[in-house]
Amino acid sequence: MPEPRSETGSHDPEGRQAIRENVRRLCKKFPDEYWRAVDKAEEYPAAFVDALTASGYLAALIPEAYGGSGLDLTEASIILEEINRSGGSAGACHAQMYTMGTLLRWGSDEQKRRYLPRIARGELRLQAFAVTEAASGSETTRIQTTAVRRGDRYLVNGQKVFISRVKQSDLMMLLARTTPYDELTDKTQGLSVFLVDLRDVRGKLDVQPLELMLNHHSNVVFFEDVEIPAENLIGEEGRGFRYIIDGWNAERILLAAEAIGDGRWFVDRAAAYGRERVVFGRPIGANQGVQFPIAQAFAHVEAADLMRFHAAARFDREEPCGAEANMAKLLASDAAWEAANVCLTTYGGYGFARDYDVERKFRETRLFSVAPVSNNLVLAFLGNKVLGLPKSY
Ligand SMILES: Cc1cc2nc3c(=O)[nH]c(=O)nc-3n(C[C@H](O)[C@H](O)[C@H](O)COP(=O)(O)OP(=O)(O)OC[C@H]3O[C@@H](n4cnc5c(N)ncnc54)[C@H](O)[C@@H]3O)c2cc1C
């Protein structure tokens, strides 16, 4: 009988297997014990992020001309998938890939020359992305943090919530309001994107860590007359929401890949435990009540993976992919969550024991259906923009 395994990797487009295997090798140096310890101590997995940076894989999306690997989104997604599949959490560093698109696409040549080579070399970290605010929530066009131009600077005032890795980053991408909401006829205008250099902040930037159910290093961030040089405005003033939206498809596809990685981890662990754990004189996996949910979760993860590669291929061919990227995020986060529940159930009481890592991954994978966008808003997008139903958001 062949070695049982849930993972196929068979959806990999040709030539991508080498990336998968290289990342897998790197991740082997950071086993369950490592992730369990950083989770328990609520520490940032700095050693892992440093190793990934040194390998060049965190700079996957930076073009070779700026010192990066010049890989496409499909390949970048494989990197994040493998991290989660190994038992780790790409959430510790994935923002560097998410935010990169905005800088690459809308940043000036001067901004790209100034920042990208140093990010590629690992000298600068671009890990923080500040969009969400308490009062506006999912309705991003309602954000209230303002950036007011004063000569060659902008003065920023307001507050953001759930902003991850601010303390582990040198640069933060910030979405702020440059025109009051009431003065706009087109409510998607009036927001702007800035690159904030966290190493040299003028004004008061207060970062208060949030206690969360997972090790994610998120914060409430208060801005009081924080000065940003006007040269750090990305693209045109007032068009920031457009720039952020442009990055959403990449973000959803990358996140779907992380969820697929988690889904495969859960299915593998559940199947292995089902084969080994003997109760009533036989492996628990011999019972259909245990076996079928695992098989079902496996099928759902594999199906979601097809949508993820389909969406990524469309993105890489520069074809419209909003529907596919959103469906990939929806299906992958649902499949990962189903696999998480099945795995926890398969482990019985041990699913709750920290030493088995299931509860940690269970907490981590739950995030995919909520952030960076909740699945309700994904469904609302599909309903309205793809199916032509009335807008509900
Ligand atoms: C661990 C973590 C890390 C995060 N990191 C970052 C970060 O680095 N940077 C950043 O900017 N943000 C970050 N976020 C914020 C995240 O993007 C938001 O939490 C998310 O977008 C949802 O916003 P909200 O929490 O305000 O929910 P709300 O907008 O208040 O929504 C609450 C619920 O109502 C539902 N809902 C709202 N409106 C509708 C509607 N019209 N139709 C149907 N359902 C609706 C939502 O789907 C959701 O279920 C992070 C969040 C978490 C939990």
Short mmCIF file of C-alpha atoms in Angstrom, two decimals, residues 19 23 52-53 55-65 67-80 93 96-97 100 104 116 119-121 254:
data_model
loop_
_atom_site.label_atom_id
_atom_site.label_comp_id
_atom_site.label_asym_id
_atom_site.label_seq_id
_atom_site.Cartn_x
_atom_site.Cartn_y
_atom_site.Cartn_z
CA ILE A 19 9.91 26.37 -4.59
CA VAL A 23 10.35 26.32 1.53
CA LEU A 52 12.70 33.40 5.54
CA THR A 53 14.06 36.87 4.80
CA SER A 55 16.31 32.86 1.98
CA GLY A 56 14.95 35.63 -0.26
CA TYR A 57 11.45 34.14 -0.25
CA LEU A 58 9.93 37.06 1.61
CA ALA A 59 11.06 39.30 -1.24
CA ALA A 60 9.44 36.97 -3.77
CA LEU A 61 7.29 39.66 -5.36
CA ILE A 62 10.00 42.32 -5.63
CA PRO A 63 11.25 42.48 -9.24
CA GLU A 64 14.82 41.33 -9.89
CA ALA A 65 15.71 44.88 -10.98
CA GLY A 67 17.04 42.95 -5.90
CA GLY A 68 14.05 40.67 -5.32
CA SER A 69 13.25 37.25 -6.76
CA GLY A 70 10.74 38.53 -9.32
CA LEU A 71 8.41 35.59 -8.75
CA ASP A 72 4.74 35.72 -9.68
CA LEU A 73 1.75 35.56 -7.36
CA THR A 74 1.23 31.84 -7.91
CA GLU A 75 4.76 31.19 -6.66
CA ALA A 76 4.39 33.63 -3.76
CA SER A 77 1.20 31.83 -2.75
CA ILE A 78 3.03 28.49 -2.67
CA ILE A 79 5.57 29.98 -0.25
CA LEU A 80 2.86 31.08 2.20
CA CYS A 93 5.19 38.11 7.87
CA GLN A 96 5.27 42.19 3.24
CA MET A 97 3.77 40.41 0.26
CA MET A 100 4.21 45.15 -1.86
CA LEU A 104 5.17 48.33 -6.86
CA LEU A 116 12.65 48.01 -2.47
CA ILE A 119 13.48 45.43 1.74
CA ALA A 120 14.81 42.72 -0.59
CA ARG A 121 18.11 42.60 1.32
CA LEU A 254 -2.32 34.76 -0.87
#
